[in-house]
mmCIF file of C-alpha atoms in Angstrom:
data_model
loop_
_atom_site.group_PDB
_atom_site.id
_atom_site.type_symbol
_atom_site.label_atom_id
_atom_site.label_comp_id
_atom_site.label_asym_id
_atom_site.label_seq_id
_atom_site.Cartn_x
_atom_site.Cartn_y
_atom_site.Cartn_z
ATOM 1 C CA UNK A 1 -6.376 20.752 13.391
ATOM 2 C CA UNK A 2 -4.336 19.637 10.358
ATOM 3 C CA UNK A 3 -5.977 19.396 6.971
ATOM 4 C CA UNK A 4 -5.855 15.589 6.781
ATOM 5 C CA UNK A 5 -7.405 15.332 10.260
ATOM 6 C CA UNK A 6 -10.174 17.754 9.304
ATOM 7 C CA UNK A 7 -10.928 15.688 6.221
ATOM 8 C CA UNK A 8 -11.084 12.498 8.287
ATOM 9 C CA UNK A 9 -13.606 14.031 10.671
ATOM 10 C CA UNK A 10 -15.762 15.366 7.857
ATOM 11 C CA UNK A 11 -15.702 12.072 5.997
ATOM 12 C CA UNK A 12 -17.085 10.197 8.970
ATOM 13 C CA UNK A 13 -19.552 12.642 10.511
ATOM 14 C CA UNK A 14 -21.305 14.462 7.701
ATOM 15 C CA UNK A 15 -23.928 12.616 5.716
ATOM 16 C CA UNK A 16 -22.797 13.768 2.281
ATOM 17 C CA UNK A 17 -21.280 11.953 -0.634
ATOM 18 C CA UNK A 18 -17.699 12.524 0.547
ATOM 19 C CA UNK A 19 -15.232 9.805 -0.374
ATOM 20 C CA UNK A 20 -17.654 8.501 -2.982
ATOM 21 C CA UNK A 21 -15.615 5.422 -4.008
ATOM 22 C CA UNK A 22 -15.740 4.126 -0.434
ATOM 23 C CA UNK A 23 -19.420 5.007 -0.095
ATOM 24 C CA UNK A 24 -20.112 2.671 -2.996
ATOM 25 C CA UNK A 25 -18.773 -0.277 -1.009
ATOM 26 C CA UNK A 26 -21.020 -2.317 1.240
ATOM 27 C CA UNK A 27 -21.072 -1.950 5.021
ATOM 28 C CA UNK A 28 -17.805 -0.112 5.555
ATOM 29 C CA UNK A 29 -16.617 3.029 7.289
ATOM 30 C CA UNK A 30 -13.638 5.060 6.019
ATOM 31 C CA UNK A 31 -10.594 5.522 8.231
ATOM 32 C CA UNK A 32 -8.166 8.143 7.003
ATOM 33 C CA UNK A 33 -4.721 8.556 8.481
ATOM 34 C CA UNK A 34 -0.974 8.654 8.077
ATOM 35 C CA UNK A 35 0.893 5.371 8.511
ATOM 36 C CA UNK A 36 4.580 5.041 9.381
ATOM 37 C CA UNK A 37 7.657 4.459 7.322
ATOM 38 C CA UNK A 38 9.281 1.127 8.069
ATOM 39 C CA UNK A 39 12.516 2.806 9.193
ATOM 40 C CA UNK A 40 12.093 5.197 12.110
ATOM 41 C CA UNK A 41 15.682 6.423 11.759
ATOM 42 C CA UNK A 42 14.793 7.930 8.372
ATOM 43 C CA UNK A 43 12.298 10.389 9.892
ATOM 44 C CA UNK A 44 14.762 13.309 10.299
ATOM 45 C CA UNK A 45 15.761 13.191 6.615
ATOM 46 C CA UNK A 46 14.424 15.998 4.475
ATOM 47 C CA UNK A 47 17.274 16.835 2.123
ATOM 48 C CA UNK A 48 18.281 13.597 0.442
ATOM 49 C CA UNK A 49 21.187 13.094 -1.911
ATOM 50 C CA UNK A 50 21.030 10.163 -4.345
ATOM 51 C CA UNK A 51 24.291 9.280 -6.034
ATOM 52 C CA UNK A 52 24.392 7.663 -9.452
ATOM 53 C CA UNK A 53 24.422 3.937 -8.743
ATOM 54 C CA UNK A 54 27.088 1.619 -10.077
ATOM 55 C CA UNK A 55 26.603 -1.598 -12.018
ATOM 56 C CA UNK A 56 25.160 -2.232 -15.456
ATOM 57 C CA UNK A 57 21.617 -1.281 -14.362
ATOM 58 C CA UNK A 58 22.414 0.939 -11.405
ATOM 59 C CA UNK A 59 21.544 4.163 -13.183
ATOM 60 C CA UNK A 60 18.067 2.909 -14.047
ATOM 61 C CA UNK A 61 17.516 1.907 -10.414
ATOM 62 C CA UNK A 62 18.794 5.180 -8.969
ATOM 63 C CA UNK A 63 16.538 7.165 -11.319
ATOM 64 C CA UNK A 64 13.540 5.014 -10.323
ATOM 65 C CA UNK A 65 14.212 5.572 -6.606
ATOM 66 C CA UNK A 66 14.812 9.289 -7.128
ATOM 67 C CA UNK A 67 11.533 9.723 -9.015
ATOM 68 C CA UNK A 68 9.587 7.706 -6.453
ATOM 69 C CA UNK A 69 10.951 9.535 -3.415
ATOM 70 C CA UNK A 70 10.609 12.954 -5.001
ATOM 71 C CA UNK A 71 6.898 12.282 -5.560
ATOM 72 C CA UNK A 72 6.136 11.495 -1.903
ATOM 73 C CA UNK A 73 3.693 14.002 -0.447
ATOM 74 C CA UNK A 74 2.260 14.017 3.077
ATOM 75 C CA UNK A 75 -0.473 16.446 4.106
ATOM 76 C CA UNK A 76 -0.101 18.164 0.747
ATOM 77 C CA UNK A 77 3.617 18.874 1.086
ATOM 78 C CA UNK A 78 6.688 17.088 -0.319
ATOM 79 C CA UNK A 79 8.351 14.798 2.195
ATOM 80 C CA UNK A 80 11.801 14.824 0.597
ATOM 81 C CA UNK A 81 13.871 17.387 -1.200
ATOM 82 C CA UNK A 82 16.002 15.256 -3.508
ATOM 83 C CA UNK A 83 19.298 16.963 -4.311
ATOM 84 C CA UNK A 84 22.417 16.054 -6.278
ATOM 85 C CA UNK A 85 24.934 14.096 -4.265
ATOM 86 C CA UNK A 86 27.545 16.433 -2.855
ATOM 87 C CA UNK A 87 25.139 19.188 -1.869
ATOM 88 C CA UNK A 88 24.093 20.131 1.652
ATOM 89 C CA UNK A 89 22.024 17.074 2.485
ATOM 90 C CA UNK A 90 20.921 15.148 5.558
ATOM 91 C CA UNK A 91 21.839 11.758 4.102
ATOM 92 C CA UNK A 92 23.210 10.198 0.927
ATOM 93 C CA UNK A 93 22.015 7.061 -0.846
ATOM 94 C CA UNK A 94 24.470 4.995 -2.859
ATOM 95 C CA UNK A 95 24.146 1.629 -4.508
ATOM 96 C CA UNK A 96 24.723 -0.756 -7.361
ATOM 97 C CA UNK A 97 22.587 -3.121 -9.408
ATOM 98 C CA UNK A 98 22.958 -5.449 -12.407
ATOM 99 C CA UNK A 99 20.335 -7.662 -13.999
ATOM 100 C CA UNK A 100 21.114 -11.357 -13.987
ATOM 101 C CA UNK A 101 19.200 -14.245 -15.510
ATOM 102 C CA UNK A 102 19.182 -17.957 -16.118
ATOM 103 C CA UNK A 103 17.399 -19.858 -18.871
ATOM 104 C CA UNK A 104 15.821 -23.273 -19.134
ATOM 105 C CA UNK A 105 13.843 -25.141 -21.769
ATOM 106 C CA UNK A 106 10.129 -25.596 -21.152
ATOM 107 C CA UNK A 107 7.067 -26.819 -22.997
ATOM 108 C CA UNK A 108 4.083 -24.516 -23.423
ATOM 109 C CA UNK A 109 0.686 -24.859 -25.049
ATOM 110 C CA UNK A 110 0.291 -22.665 -28.112
ATOM 111 C CA UNK A 111 -2.157 -22.513 -31.002
ATOM 112 C CA UNK A 112 -0.278 -23.878 -34.016
ATOM 113 C CA UNK A 113 -1.455 -23.754 -37.615
ATOM 114 C CA UNK A 114 -1.930 -27.311 -38.891
ATOM 115 C CA UNK A 115 -3.635 -26.543 -42.171
ATOM 116 C CA UNK A 116 -2.916 -23.763 -44.620
ATOM 117 C CA UNK A 117 -4.866 -22.592 -47.625
ATOM 118 C CA UNK A 118 -3.934 -20.593 -50.668
ATOM 119 C CA UNK A 119 -1.553 -17.758 -50.011
ATOM 120 C CA UNK A 120 -0.421 -19.275 -46.711
ATOM 121 C CA UNK A 121 -3.619 -18.378 -44.894
ATOM 122 C CA UNK A 122 -4.187 -20.600 -41.852
ATOM 123 C CA UNK A 123 -7.367 -22.584 -42.123
ATOM 124 C CA UNK A 124 -7.143 -24.588 -38.915
ATOM 125 C CA UNK A 125 -5.240 -24.325 -35.642
ATOM 126 C CA UNK A 126 -4.631 -26.803 -32.840
ATOM 127 C CA UNK A 127 -3.264 -26.371 -29.329
ATOM 128 C CA UNK A 128 0.073 -28.172 -29.141
ATOM 129 C CA UNK A 129 3.164 -28.309 -26.969
ATOM 130 C CA UNK A 130 5.968 -26.135 -28.337
ATOM 131 C CA UNK A 131 9.565 -25.691 -27.257
ATOM 132 C CA UNK A 132 10.092 -22.422 -25.377
ATOM 133 C CA UNK A 133 12.654 -20.744 -23.168
ATOM 134 C CA UNK A 134 12.023 -19.720 -19.563
ATOM 135 C CA UNK A 135 14.001 -16.662 -18.444
ATOM 136 C CA UNK A 136 14.359 -16.205 -14.692
ATOM 137 C CA UNK A 137 15.427 -12.613 -14.123
ATOM 138 C CA UNK A 138 16.977 -11.347 -10.910
ATOM 139 C CA UNK A 139 17.817 -7.765 -9.985
ATOM 140 C CA UNK A 140 19.803 -7.770 -6.747
ATOM 141 C CA UNK A 141 20.573 -4.280 -5.477
ATOM 142 C CA UNK A 142 23.075 -3.172 -2.901
ATOM 143 C CA UNK A 143 21.762 0.069 -1.440
ATOM 144 C CA UNK A 144 23.046 2.049 1.514
ATOM 145 C CA UNK A 145 21.504 5.183 3.023
ATOM 146 C CA UNK A 146 24.058 6.923 5.230
ATOM 147 C CA UNK A 147 23.673 10.053 7.335
ATOM 148 C CA UNK A 148 26.252 12.800 6.991
ATOM 149 C CA UNK A 149 27.786 11.771 10.305
ATOM 150 C CA UNK A 150 28.451 8.300 8.866
ATOM 151 C CA UNK A 151 25.612 6.453 10.603
ATOM 152 C CA UNK A 152 23.983 3.756 8.458
ATOM 153 C CA UNK A 153 20.254 4.508 8.329
ATOM 154 C CA UNK A 154 19.007 1.820 5.959
ATOM 155 C CA UNK A 155 20.379 -0.986 3.790
ATOM 156 C CA UNK A 156 18.614 -3.030 1.130
ATOM 157 C CA UNK A 157 20.147 -6.070 -0.567
ATOM 158 C CA UNK A 158 16.899 -7.916 -1.282
ATOM 159 C CA UNK A 159 16.623 -9.189 -4.834
ATOM 160 C CA UNK A 160 13.451 -8.993 -6.909
ATOM 161 C CA UNK A 161 12.519 -11.564 -9.525
ATOM 162 C CA UNK A 162 10.493 -11.970 -12.682
ATOM 163 C CA UNK A 163 9.923 -14.978 -14.889
ATOM 164 C CA UNK A 164 9.262 -14.571 -18.605
ATOM 165 C CA UNK A 165 8.560 -17.433 -20.992
ATOM 166 C CA UNK A 166 9.345 -16.844 -24.655
ATOM 167 C CA UNK A 167 7.993 -19.113 -27.355
ATOM 168 C CA UNK A 168 8.468 -18.952 -31.125
ATOM 169 C CA UNK A 169 6.156 -16.415 -32.774
ATOM 170 C CA UNK A 170 5.111 -14.935 -29.404
ATOM 171 C CA UNK A 171 4.228 -11.274 -29.622
ATOM 172 C CA UNK A 172 4.715 -8.511 -27.035
ATOM 173 C CA UNK A 173 7.672 -10.228 -25.370
ATOM 174 C CA UNK A 174 9.184 -7.696 -22.917
ATOM 175 C CA UNK A 175 12.640 -6.428 -23.701
ATOM 176 C CA UNK A 176 15.519 -6.583 -21.224
ATOM 177 C CA UNK A 177 15.148 -2.821 -20.766
ATOM 178 C CA UNK A 178 11.475 -3.245 -19.861
ATOM 179 C CA UNK A 179 12.383 -6.012 -17.413
ATOM 180 C CA UNK A 180 14.953 -3.797 -15.698
ATOM 181 C CA UNK A 181 12.512 -0.902 -15.431
ATOM 182 C CA UNK A 182 9.832 -3.163 -13.950
ATOM 183 C CA UNK A 183 12.150 -4.652 -11.339
ATOM 184 C CA UNK A 184 13.713 -1.277 -10.529
ATOM 185 C CA UNK A 185 10.232 0.144 -10.019
ATOM 186 C CA UNK A 186 9.449 -2.586 -7.504
ATOM 187 C CA UNK A 187 12.643 -1.875 -5.573
ATOM 188 C CA UNK A 188 11.859 1.852 -5.648
ATOM 189 C CA UNK A 189 8.368 1.174 -4.281
ATOM 190 C CA UNK A 190 9.901 -0.781 -1.404
ATOM 191 C CA UNK A 191 12.331 2.050 -0.714
ATOM 192 C CA UNK A 192 9.470 4.530 -0.636
ATOM 193 C CA UNK A 193 7.630 2.522 2.036
ATOM 194 C CA UNK A 194 10.829 2.019 4.003
ATOM 195 C CA UNK A 195 11.741 5.696 4.185
ATOM 196 C CA UNK A 196 8.526 7.751 4.146
ATOM 197 C CA UNK A 197 5.112 7.625 5.825
ATOM 198 C CA UNK A 198 1.989 6.959 3.774
ATOM 199 C CA UNK A 199 -1.276 8.866 3.797
ATOM 200 C CA UNK A 200 -4.268 6.720 2.885
ATOM 201 C CA UNK A 201 -7.937 5.961 3.431
ATOM 202 C CA UNK A 202 -8.953 2.408 4.410
ATOM 203 C CA UNK A 203 -12.452 1.015 3.965
ATOM 204 C CA UNK A 204 -13.034 -0.979 7.180
ATOM 205 C CA UNK A 205 -15.935 -3.411 7.353
ATOM 206 C CA UNK A 206 -18.376 -3.092 10.222
ATOM 207 C CA UNK A 207 -19.533 -6.196 12.085
ATOM 208 C CA UNK A 208 -22.932 -7.484 11.044
ATOM 209 C CA UNK A 209 -23.945 -10.205 13.538
ATOM 210 C CA UNK A 210 -27.062 -9.317 15.526
ATOM 211 C CA UNK A 211 -26.726 -11.981 18.224
ATOM 212 C CA UNK A 212 -28.691 -11.140 21.364
ATOM 213 C CA UNK A 213 -30.751 -8.321 19.875
ATOM 214 C CA UNK A 214 -34.507 -8.232 20.019
ATOM 215 C CA UNK A 215 -36.341 -8.271 16.716
ATOM 216 C CA UNK A 216 -36.993 -4.507 16.754
ATOM 217 C CA UNK A 217 -33.379 -3.740 17.673
ATOM 218 C CA UNK A 218 -32.227 -6.215 15.058
ATOM 219 C CA UNK A 219 -34.163 -4.299 12.412
ATOM 220 C CA UNK A 220 -32.623 -1.053 13.623
ATOM 221 C CA UNK A 221 -29.194 -2.676 13.361
ATOM 222 C CA UNK A 222 -29.905 -3.808 9.784
ATOM 223 C CA UNK A 223 -31.002 -0.279 8.936
ATOM 224 C CA UNK A 224 -27.744 1.081 10.370
ATOM 225 C CA UNK A 225 -25.853 -1.279 8.070
ATOM 226 C CA UNK A 226 -27.733 0.121 5.099
ATOM 227 C CA UNK A 227 -27.048 3.674 6.221
ATOM 228 C CA UNK A 228 -23.281 3.106 6.042
ATOM 229 C CA UNK A 229 -23.673 3.467 2.278
ATOM 230 C CA UNK A 230 -25.387 6.842 2.376
ATOM 231 C CA UNK A 231 -25.346 8.485 5.823
ATOM 232 C CA UNK A 232 -22.563 7.308 8.114
ATOM 233 C CA UNK A 233 -23.410 9.788 10.831
ATOM 234 C CA UNK A 234 -26.959 8.441 11.039
ATOM 235 C CA UNK A 235 -25.643 4.860 11.122
ATOM 236 C CA UNK A 236 -23.395 5.681 14.057
ATOM 237 C CA UNK A 237 -26.191 7.443 15.931
ATOM 238 C CA UNK A 238 -28.429 4.425 15.414
ATOM 239 C CA UNK A 239 -25.800 2.088 16.841
ATOM 240 C CA UNK A 240 -25.444 4.424 19.804
ATOM 241 C CA UNK A 241 -29.133 4.018 20.543
ATOM 242 C CA UNK A 242 -28.908 0.226 20.188
ATOM 243 C CA UNK A 243 -25.933 0.137 22.570
ATOM 244 C CA UNK A 244 -27.870 1.948 25.271
ATOM 245 C CA UNK A 245 -30.439 -0.852 25.278
ATOM 246 C CA UNK A 246 -27.897 -3.641 24.638
ATOM 247 C CA UNK A 247 -24.653 -2.660 26.399
ATOM 248 C CA UNK A 248 -22.930 -6.011 25.767
ATOM 249 C CA UNK A 249 -23.749 -6.552 22.089
ATOM 250 C CA UNK A 250 -20.364 -7.188 20.476
ATOM 251 C CA UNK A 251 -21.053 -6.008 16.925
ATOM 252 C CA UNK A 252 -22.627 -2.789 18.124
ATOM 253 C CA UNK A 253 -19.705 -2.023 20.426
ATOM 254 C CA UNK A 254 -17.186 -2.675 17.660
ATOM 255 C CA UNK A 255 -19.087 -0.540 15.196
ATOM 256 C CA UNK A 256 -19.276 2.350 17.658
ATOM 257 C CA UNK A 257 -15.511 2.142 18.221
ATOM 258 C CA UNK A 258 -15.065 2.153 14.455
ATOM 259 C CA UNK A 259 -17.329 5.221 14.253
ATOM 260 C CA UNK A 260 -14.986 7.027 16.650
ATOM 261 C CA UNK A 261 -11.937 5.928 14.674
ATOM 262 C CA UNK A 262 -13.544 7.023 11.411
ATOM 263 C CA UNK A 263 -14.188 10.441 12.965
ATOM 264 C CA UNK A 264 -10.498 10.838 13.795
ATOM 265 C CA UNK A 265 -10.877 10.176 17.542
ATOM 266 C CA UNK A 266 -8.105 7.602 17.971
ATOM 267 C CA UNK A 267 -7.948 8.009 21.757
ATOM 268 C CA UNK A 268 -11.673 7.361 22.165
ATOM 269 C CA UNK A 269 -11.610 4.502 19.682
ATOM 270 C CA UNK A 270 -8.678 2.877 21.497
ATOM 271 C CA UNK A 271 -10.550 2.939 24.787
ATOM 272 C CA UNK A 272 -13.631 1.401 23.191
ATOM 273 C CA UNK A 273 -11.692 -1.355 21.398
ATOM 274 C CA UNK A 274 -9.833 -2.215 24.608
ATOM 275 C CA UNK A 275 -13.101 -2.335 26.572
ATOM 276 C CA UNK A 276 -14.584 -4.617 23.912
ATOM 277 C CA UNK A 277 -11.613 -6.987 24.119
ATOM 278 C CA UNK A 278 -12.116 -7.287 27.862
ATOM 279 C CA UNK A 279 -15.628 -8.459 27.069
ATOM 280 C CA UNK A 280 -14.973 -10.766 24.107
ATOM 281 C CA UNK A 281 -12.216 -12.010 21.794
ATOM 282 C CA UNK A 282 -12.737 -9.901 18.685
ATOM 283 C CA UNK A 283 -9.800 -10.178 16.224
ATOM 284 C CA UNK A 284 -11.035 -7.168 14.269
ATOM 285 C CA UNK A 285 -10.652 -5.020 17.388
ATOM 286 C CA UNK A 286 -7.037 -6.152 17.744
ATOM 287 C CA UNK A 287 -6.438 -5.240 14.103
ATOM 288 C CA UNK A 288 -7.847 -1.760 14.663
ATOM 289 C CA UNK A 289 -5.713 -1.245 17.765
ATOM 290 C CA UNK A 290 -2.682 -2.149 15.653
ATOM 291 C CA UNK A 291 -3.742 0.445 13.080
ATOM 292 C CA UNK A 292 -4.134 3.085 15.799
ATOM 293 C CA UNK A 293 -0.685 2.224 17.163
ATOM 294 C CA UNK A 294 0.751 2.513 13.653
ATOM 295 C CA UNK A 295 -0.720 5.987 13.239
ATOM 296 C CA UNK A 296 0.747 6.999 16.605
ATOM 297 C CA UNK A 297 4.147 5.809 15.363
ATOM 298 C CA UNK A 298 3.655 7.840 12.196
ATOM 299 C CA UNK A 299 2.832 10.900 14.315
ATOM 300 C CA UNK A 300 6.203 10.507 16.053
ATOM 301 C CA UNK A 301 7.904 10.332 12.656
ATOM 302 C CA UNK A 302 6.145 13.490 11.509
ATOM 303 C CA UNK A 303 7.196 15.238 14.708
ATOM 304 C CA UNK A 304 10.809 14.300 13.998
ATOM 305 C CA UNK A 305 10.761 15.513 10.403
ATOM 306 C CA UNK A 306 12.106 19.010 9.723
ATOM 307 C CA UNK A 307 9.585 20.108 7.091
ATOM 308 C CA UNK A 308 8.936 23.785 7.354
ATOM 309 C CA UNK A 309 11.902 24.436 9.653
ATOM 310 C CA UNK A 310 14.140 27.111 8.104
ATOM 311 C CA UNK A 311 17.677 26.009 7.304
ATOM 312 C CA UNK A 312 20.541 28.322 8.163
#
C-alpha cells in the first residue's frame, strides 16, 4: 500500500486526533486522494524544459511557471524535473507574454480633509467623490507545450485580468511589476493544475436527516453525528448498526458509503453510492461518484508517469 493510501485509511478508521483541522469541523469525514491533471497527455512528462519566454513580461511568466511546476510533489516525490531548454527532456514549453492595460476616469468615495488647523493638521474629514483612474490590466499569454516528437501536448492563450483604481493620495497602490507578478502567478497556478495531479484532503459533509428512524435510532444517529468530530470509526460503526435495523434510510446509507470512501475503499464506496442512487435521487452521491472517477483517472496518470524509472 502506498504511503498516501495508508494515511487515508488511518485517518478514517482510527479514533485519534489525526487530521486535526478537519476534526474541528462539524459533521464531516475526511477523504484523502490524488486528483487528476486536466491534460491526460501530460502524464508521461517527467523531464520538462522551459524556455525563456518572449515578450516584455515573458521572462517573469516563465520563471513563475518554472517555480510552480518544480514545487509539485505527489506522494512525497517531485512530479517534474525542470531542466534548461536544450537538455534531454520529454517536452519543451515555450511562450510569450506582455502586460497590456486601458484606463478610464471614475469617481470614488474618499475621506477628504475639509478643515485644517494650525500647522496643516486636518481637523475634520468628509467622504466625497474624487476623480480617479481605473486601470484594467490584461496579461494574455501564448504558451505551447510540445513533446520532443513534435506533438502539441497543451496550449494556453487565456488572458487573466486585474482592475486597479488609483486615486490622488492613495497609499499602497501596486506597481506594474507587482501586477505582472500577480497575473503571472495566476497563469502559473492554472498551468500547474493542467499538467500535474493534485494530492489533497477534502472535508465531506455527512447527511443529517433522520427521516423514517424511530426515536431511539434517531438518537443513535445524532450521537454518530457528534462522534464525527472525535471518533470517526465509532461514528461509522454506529451507522452500520442503524442500517441493519433501517436498510432503506437514505442518510445512513450515504454516510456508510462515505465511511468506506474515507477509509480508502473506493470500490466498496462506489458500489454503495450506486446502490443508494437506485433507491433515491441523492445529488451528494453523484458528486462522490464523480470524485471516485476522478481519482481513478489520476491513478491512470500516475501509472503513465515515469517517476522512478531509470533513464538510459
